[in-house]
mmCIF file of C-alpha atoms and ligand atoms in Angstrom:
data_model
loop_
_atom_site.group_PDB
_atom_site.id
_atom_site.type_symbol
_atom_site.label_atom_id
_atom_site.label_comp_id
_atom_site.label_asym_id
_atom_site.label_seq_id
_atom_site.Cartn_x
_atom_site.Cartn_y
_atom_site.Cartn_z
ATOM 1 C CA MET C 1 2.445 6.826 -21.738
ATOM 2 C CA SER C 2 5.808 7.145 -23.397
ATOM 3 C CA LEU C 3 9.256 6.387 -21.858
ATOM 4 C CA GLU C 4 10.250 9.973 -22.461
ATOM 5 C CA ASP C 5 6.671 11.259 -20.272
ATOM 6 C CA ILE C 6 8.314 9.637 -16.858
ATOM 7 C CA TYR C 7 12.028 11.099 -18.088
ATOM 8 C CA LYS C 8 10.687 14.190 -15.741
ATOM 9 C CA ASP C 9 13.438 17.040 -14.804
ATOM 10 C CA ALA C 10 13.821 15.233 -11.604
ATOM 11 C CA ILE C 11 15.221 12.721 -12.868
ATOM 12 C CA MET C 12 16.959 13.526 -15.703
ATOM 13 C CA ASP C 13 18.762 16.025 -12.907
ATOM 14 C CA HIS C 14 19.489 13.522 -10.712
ATOM 15 C CA TYR C 15 20.959 11.412 -13.942
ATOM 16 C CA ALA C 16 22.900 14.209 -15.061
ATOM 17 C CA ARG C 17 24.074 15.484 -11.306
ATOM 18 C CA PRO C 18 24.083 12.024 -8.748
ATOM 19 C CA ARG C 19 24.149 13.072 -5.647
ATOM 20 C CA GLY C 20 25.555 10.496 -3.006
ATOM 21 C CA ARG C 21 27.575 8.474 -5.483
ATOM 22 C CA GLY C 22 30.692 6.998 -4.092
ATOM 23 C CA LYS C 23 32.124 4.957 -1.668
ATOM 24 C CA LEU C 24 32.239 5.254 1.743
ATOM 25 C CA GLU C 25 35.700 4.256 4.134
ATOM 26 C CA HIS C 26 33.896 2.261 6.568
ATOM 27 C CA PRO C 27 30.660 1.283 5.639
ATOM 28 C CA VAL C 28 28.925 -1.031 8.115
ATOM 29 C CA ILE C 29 26.021 -1.553 5.591
ATOM 30 C CA VAL C 30 27.089 -2.895 1.834
ATOM 31 C CA TYR C 31 24.752 -4.636 -0.850
ATOM 32 C CA HIS C 32 25.743 -5.129 -3.675
ATOM 33 C CA ALA C 33 22.352 -5.383 -6.086
ATOM 34 C CA HIS C 34 21.708 -6.941 -9.830
ATOM 35 C CA ASN C 35 18.729 -6.652 -12.251
ATOM 36 C CA PRO C 36 19.486 -9.030 -15.012
ATOM 37 C CA THR C 37 16.369 -7.483 -17.095
ATOM 38 C CA CYS C 38 18.163 -4.414 -17.534
ATOM 39 C CA GLY C 39 22.068 -4.796 -16.952
ATOM 40 C CA ASP C 40 21.823 -2.086 -14.002
ATOM 41 C CA GLU C 41 24.073 -2.514 -10.949
ATOM 42 C CA ILE C 42 24.510 -0.921 -8.603
ATOM 43 C CA GLU C 43 26.115 -0.955 -4.595
ATOM 44 C CA VAL C 44 24.701 1.066 -1.642
ATOM 45 C CA GLN C 45 26.803 1.595 1.112
ATOM 46 C CA ALA C 46 26.449 3.431 4.673
ATOM 47 C CA ASN C 47 27.096 4.256 8.137
ATOM 48 C CA VAL C 48 24.845 4.153 10.937
ATOM 49 C CA GLU C 49 25.241 5.820 13.877
ATOM 50 C CA ASP C 50 23.225 6.381 17.474
ATOM 51 C CA GLY C 51 20.694 5.000 14.926
ATOM 52 C CA ARG C 52 20.738 7.026 12.780
ATOM 53 C CA ILE C 53 21.480 6.965 8.924
ATOM 54 C CA GLN C 54 24.783 8.665 9.433
ATOM 55 C CA ASP C 55 25.282 8.600 5.336
ATOM 56 C CA VAL C 56 24.670 6.735 2.214
ATOM 57 C CA ARG C 57 26.232 6.358 -0.849
ATOM 58 C CA PHE C 58 25.743 4.169 -4.824
ATOM 59 C CA SER C 59 28.059 3.385 -7.207
ATOM 60 C CA GLY C 60 27.801 1.301 -9.774
ATOM 61 C CA HIS C 61 26.443 1.835 -13.686
ATOM 62 C CA GLY C 62 23.087 1.528 -15.103
ATOM 63 C CA CYS C 63 19.989 3.199 -16.959
ATOM 64 C CA SER C 64 19.143 6.451 -16.588
ATOM 65 C CA ILE C 65 16.451 5.363 -13.988
ATOM 66 C CA SER C 66 18.430 3.105 -11.961
ATOM 67 C CA GLN C 67 20.710 5.732 -11.509
ATOM 68 C CA ALA C 68 18.531 8.681 -11.190
ATOM 69 C CA SER C 69 16.882 6.240 -7.953
ATOM 70 C CA ALA C 70 19.933 5.916 -6.526
ATOM 71 C CA SER C 71 20.628 9.496 -6.370
ATOM 72 C CA MET C 72 17.257 9.852 -5.278
ATOM 73 C CA MET C 73 17.336 7.657 -2.240
ATOM 74 C CA THR C 74 20.323 8.692 -0.688
ATOM 75 C CA VAL C 75 18.964 12.529 -0.529
ATOM 76 C CA ALA C 76 15.944 11.114 1.037
ATOM 77 C CA MET C 77 17.506 8.523 3.341
ATOM 78 C CA LYS C 78 20.639 11.069 4.175
ATOM 79 C CA GLY C 79 20.119 11.632 8.433
ATOM 80 C CA LYS C 80 16.987 9.471 9.251
ATOM 81 C CA THR C 81 16.392 7.367 11.922
ATOM 82 C CA LEU C 82 16.641 3.825 11.027
ATOM 83 C CA PRO C 83 12.606 3.537 11.870
ATOM 84 C CA GLU C 84 12.430 6.631 9.626
ATOM 85 C CA ALA C 85 14.290 5.132 7.199
ATOM 86 C CA LYS C 86 12.214 2.018 7.029
ATOM 87 C CA ALA C 87 8.712 3.735 7.203
ATOM 88 C CA THR C 88 10.080 5.542 3.558
ATOM 89 C CA LEU C 89 11.198 2.850 2.104
ATOM 90 C CA ALA C 90 7.911 1.343 2.783
ATOM 91 C CA LYS C 91 6.348 4.029 1.513
ATOM 92 C CA PHE C 92 8.306 4.433 -1.521
ATOM 93 C CA LEU C 93 7.830 0.711 -2.588
ATOM 94 C CA GLY C 94 4.236 1.214 -1.622
ATOM 95 C CA MET C 95 4.087 4.076 -4.403
ATOM 96 C CA MET C 96 6.670 1.647 -7.293
ATOM 97 C CA ARG C 97 3.674 -1.055 -6.365
ATOM 98 C CA GLY C 98 0.624 1.191 -7.562
ATOM 99 C CA GLU C 99 -0.814 1.340 -4.169
ATOM 100 C CA PRO C 100 -3.366 3.961 -3.760
ATOM 101 C CA GLY C 101 -2.019 7.179 -1.028
ATOM 102 C CA SER C 102 -0.460 10.186 -0.641
ATOM 103 C CA TYR C 103 3.270 10.151 -1.096
ATOM 104 C CA LYS C 104 3.671 13.953 -0.392
ATOM 105 C CA GLU C 105 6.062 12.932 2.065
ATOM 106 C CA LEU C 106 8.365 11.593 -0.105
ATOM 107 C CA GLY C 107 9.117 15.021 -2.366
ATOM 108 C CA GLU C 108 10.724 14.963 -5.106
ATOM 109 C CA VAL C 109 10.816 10.824 -4.706
ATOM 110 C CA GLN C 110 7.458 10.979 -6.760
ATOM 111 C CA ALA C 111 9.305 11.790 -10.313
ATOM 112 C CA LEU C 112 9.629 7.894 -9.908
ATOM 113 C CA GLN C 113 5.581 7.214 -9.748
ATOM 114 C CA GLY C 114 5.279 7.148 -13.872
ATOM 115 C CA VAL C 115 7.950 4.570 -13.589
ATOM 116 C CA SER C 116 5.694 2.520 -11.832
ATOM 117 C CA ARG C 117 3.170 1.546 -14.960
ATOM 118 C CA LEU C 118 5.751 0.416 -16.781
ATOM 119 C CA PRO C 119 6.749 -3.066 -15.354
ATOM 120 C CA VAL C 120 10.224 -3.943 -17.581
ATOM 121 C CA ARG C 121 11.472 -0.412 -15.607
ATOM 122 C CA LEU C 122 10.133 -0.958 -12.194
ATOM 123 C CA LYS C 123 13.138 -2.818 -10.810
ATOM 124 C CA CYS C 124 15.904 -0.169 -12.437
ATOM 125 C CA ALA C 125 13.175 2.464 -10.479
ATOM 126 C CA THR C 126 13.741 -0.079 -6.892
ATOM 127 C CA LEU C 127 16.839 -1.254 -6.707
ATOM 128 C CA ALA C 128 18.461 1.118 -5.049
ATOM 129 C CA TRP C 129 16.183 1.024 -2.412
ATOM 130 C CA HIS C 130 16.024 -2.719 -1.878
ATOM 131 C CA ALA C 131 19.903 -3.249 -1.734
ATOM 132 C CA LEU C 132 19.243 -0.495 1.118
ATOM 133 C CA GLU C 133 16.067 -2.378 2.585
ATOM 134 C CA VAL C 134 18.236 -6.008 2.521
ATOM 135 C CA GLY C 135 21.262 -4.209 3.857
ATOM 136 C CA LEU C 136 19.635 -2.730 6.535
ATOM 137 C CA SER C 137 17.975 -5.467 7.551
ATOM 138 C CA GLN C 138 20.790 -7.666 7.187
ATOM 139 C CA HIS C 139 22.449 -4.544 9.735
ATOM 140 C CA GLU C 140 19.833 -5.309 12.654
ATOM 141 C CA SER C 141 20.464 -9.432 12.455
ATOM 142 C CA GLY C 142 24.019 -8.250 12.899
ATOM 143 C CA GLN C 143 25.044 -10.304 9.747
ATOM 144 C CA SER C 144 28.539 -9.485 8.136
ATOM 145 C CA PRO C 145 27.822 -6.152 5.546
ATOM 146 C CA ARG C 146 29.977 -7.889 3.011
ATOM 147 C CA GLY C 147 28.583 -10.992 1.940
ATOM 148 C CA PRO C 148 28.343 -12.323 -1.606
ATOM 149 C CA VAL C 149 26.480 -10.233 -4.787
ATOM 150 C CA HIS C 150 23.021 -10.478 -4.179
ATOM 151 C CA VAL C 151 20.504 -10.669 -7.466
ATOM 152 C CA LEU C 152 16.593 -9.357 -7.101
ATOM 153 C CA GLU C 153 14.735 -11.011 -8.795
ATOM 154 C CA SER C 154 11.684 -9.939 -10.278
ATOM 155 C CA LYS C 155 9.713 -11.702 -7.718
ATOM 156 C CA ASP C 156 11.400 -9.525 -5.015
ATOM 157 C CA LEU C 157 8.971 -6.671 -5.638
HETATM 158 ZN ZN1 ZN W 201 17.451 -0.116 -16.066
#
């Protein structure tokens, strides 16, 4: 499968017109993730109110897949309860690991499924999602949101 094949309309659209790009004024979740293989840098910020992701944003730079995936993540996660968000994260990461199953509920995020066949691009597509996952677990364990920069190595997937 060529790289061109995975650049589906949804991915290119999110890259060209990213949703959820920016920062929040008082985020309770801040997680900065770096993908050294590709050079992608993404900071995910979120606010949680009444057990629900009230808002989620990303900033940073990197390849089109990393940025499009981060944009898709913000759309998929905004408004979800924490259990819903965790279920969606698990579903997405399962899809990216190539686990069999139906991923219809992920909607347009399924456009990233093709990336799972390109190991070198996998981390680009999962970076923002991993960042939110770690940020959520830090939030739930009451840790400070403003930790040092965290680097996701390949073994993290
Ligand atoms: Zn990348």
